């Protein structure tokens, strides 16, 4: 646009000048070699302009002819470079999409068109293609080669860090991260990895100093920095609680102030206060975090706040804590545990059953097994509760990056990320624990403890019309029988009208018996209802000795 505007300005000035000369006639006299030349002023000006234009045109032609070889080389070199960068761009896109074949082909084209020593992206693409092709050693060697060039050293460290993480070499990945942090302290991934390394080794002061540097350089926002600092202070207070209670008190209280909803910070702050006799302040801290989200460790710490309390005093404290967040499963569990310890078995059972009605979980069934053993000593009922606990949903636990821990930690053991642990259910099981449509009491009444068979599978009822095995006691078919046709222990009596030869069935008859068995009926037929010799299936509850009576009426068994 500026060139066009400049052209119009020049034309305007020339036109203005020629118009000015045309309005003022005159002659130009030139004496040269004894000759006198006389021309008009307009002709002289036009001649001067033409001479200047001719000189400029001649100079441009000469310059173009002289510089044409260089210009031609530069044109082909730029074209080659553009094709090389186009191949490099296509290769990077293919590598990002996981197309190793296209990426490898583009590498070959880029190496022909570009200088490998001057273009580090070719090395990066080559390493990525090697990773896609499964050649981890070649990829690692290419990243290590990048360490020799100051321009690509950080890139090589990043590649080695990611490769070490992919292979699960945590020590190697943290080593590369620390080296990258020394080279470029402002790089977030390197600083975070170095912070995780210090946290893993218990260097709390070094981790806190590094966190302050990150906060000063604005690598992390203010709120995240506060929560990360609270996690580090909590871990430091936990580690120094036994050796230096007074020092741990200030650290724990500061951590609790920075993150009031952080459960481990509240627990360690309450513990140091309880140890020094400040029961009221420690209880207020636990009550505050309990109102946000009840936690079993909070309940345990709150109930056992004061040494020397009786079991009834602890039950009273559990009731008070549960009243702050009623109708929550953790509140009911806190009362149930305290009531069991105090011998209030009825209250403990009611609280545990309340958990099963609202949110069934493994710990509630295990607690009911303990209550059953203490109250009745019925091992059959205890086994029933334990079998239900196996199939119940798991309790929440401290989980970080798929790793489940019994205790909280300030950083993930997998990635080293701070505040990665969350209190949640690690694995959700499918299916209800109790049949839908049955409440808790009806489920208990419908599923009494029954003798069980050691077999894993229970076969359908054998109709009265089919030949059956005569027995006065349980008869089991061993697993080595041909086809393993009859797996369950059955009891049957033959009608008196049967002939002896019909009752004497050889082992080869089992296949024929299985071939005529109808599918499992949803409801017994009328003839089956009248027949008193139906075989009773055995529920699957391994570990209980089977004991049956031949005259036992037929019914459908349900485990749960």
mmCIF file of C-alpha atoms in Angstrom, residues 449-455 457-458 461 471-476 487-493 534-555 557:
data_model
loop_
_atom_site.group_PDB
_atom_site.id
_atom_site.type_symbol
_atom_site.label_atom_id
_atom_site.label_comp_id
_atom_site.label_asym_id
_atom_site.label_seq_id
_atom_site.Cartn_x
_atom_site.Cartn_y
_atom_site.Cartn_z
ATOM 1 C CA UNK A 449 -28.088 -69.630 57.303
ATOM 2 C CA UNK A 450 -28.270 -72.918 55.363
ATOM 3 C CA UNK A 451 -25.943 -75.882 55.032
ATOM 4 C CA UNK A 452 -23.650 -75.448 52.098
ATOM 5 C CA UNK A 453 -21.899 -77.681 49.638
ATOM 6 C CA UNK A 454 -18.188 -77.499 48.881
ATOM 7 C CA UNK A 455 -19.053 -77.470 45.197
ATOM 8 C CA UNK A 457 -21.962 -74.806 41.155
ATOM 9 C CA UNK A 458 -25.417 -76.098 42.085
ATOM 10 C CA UNK A 461 -33.705 -79.821 40.652
ATOM 11 C CA UNK A 471 -29.623 -92.787 48.985
ATOM 12 C CA UNK A 472 -30.273 -92.667 52.697
ATOM 13 C CA UNK A 473 -27.601 -89.984 53.164
ATOM 14 C CA UNK A 474 -25.992 -87.263 51.046
ATOM 15 C CA UNK A 475 -24.355 -88.673 47.953
ATOM 16 C CA UNK A 476 -21.852 -86.583 46.055
ATOM 17 C CA UNK A 487 -21.877 -81.629 40.976
ATOM 18 C CA UNK A 488 -24.138 -81.003 43.971
ATOM 19 C CA UNK A 489 -24.759 -83.317 46.858
ATOM 20 C CA UNK A 490 -28.342 -84.516 46.608
ATOM 21 C CA UNK A 491 -30.746 -86.545 48.703
ATOM 22 C CA UNK A 492 -33.647 -88.521 47.185
ATOM 23 C CA UNK A 493 -35.936 -91.385 48.072
ATOM 24 C CA UNK A 534 -37.801 -83.560 45.119
ATOM 25 C CA UNK A 535 -34.087 -82.922 45.519
ATOM 26 C CA UNK A 536 -33.181 -79.798 47.440
ATOM 27 C CA UNK A 537 -30.397 -77.607 45.938
ATOM 28 C CA UNK A 538 -27.633 -76.534 48.256
ATOM 29 C CA UNK A 539 -26.654 -72.842 48.496
ATOM 30 C CA UNK A 540 -23.059 -71.880 47.839
ATOM 31 C CA UNK A 541 -21.447 -71.017 51.179
ATOM 32 C CA UNK A 542 -18.114 -72.898 51.340
ATOM 33 C CA UNK A 543 -16.881 -74.019 54.684
ATOM 34 C CA UNK A 544 -20.092 -75.351 56.263
ATOM 35 C CA UNK A 545 -20.635 -79.103 56.575
ATOM 36 C CA UNK A 546 -23.744 -80.245 54.596
ATOM 37 C CA UNK A 547 -26.501 -81.798 56.710
ATOM 38 C CA UNK A 548 -29.874 -82.510 55.191
ATOM 39 C CA UNK A 549 -33.120 -84.270 55.895
ATOM 40 C CA UNK A 550 -34.881 -86.191 53.143
ATOM 41 C CA UNK A 551 -38.301 -84.940 54.174
ATOM 42 C CA UNK A 552 -37.258 -81.276 53.992
ATOM 43 C CA UNK A 553 -39.746 -79.266 51.899
ATOM 44 C CA UNK A 554 -38.620 -77.715 48.611
ATOM 45 C CA UNK A 555 -37.939 -73.979 48.491
ATOM 46 C CA UNK A 557 -32.692 -70.508 48.430
#
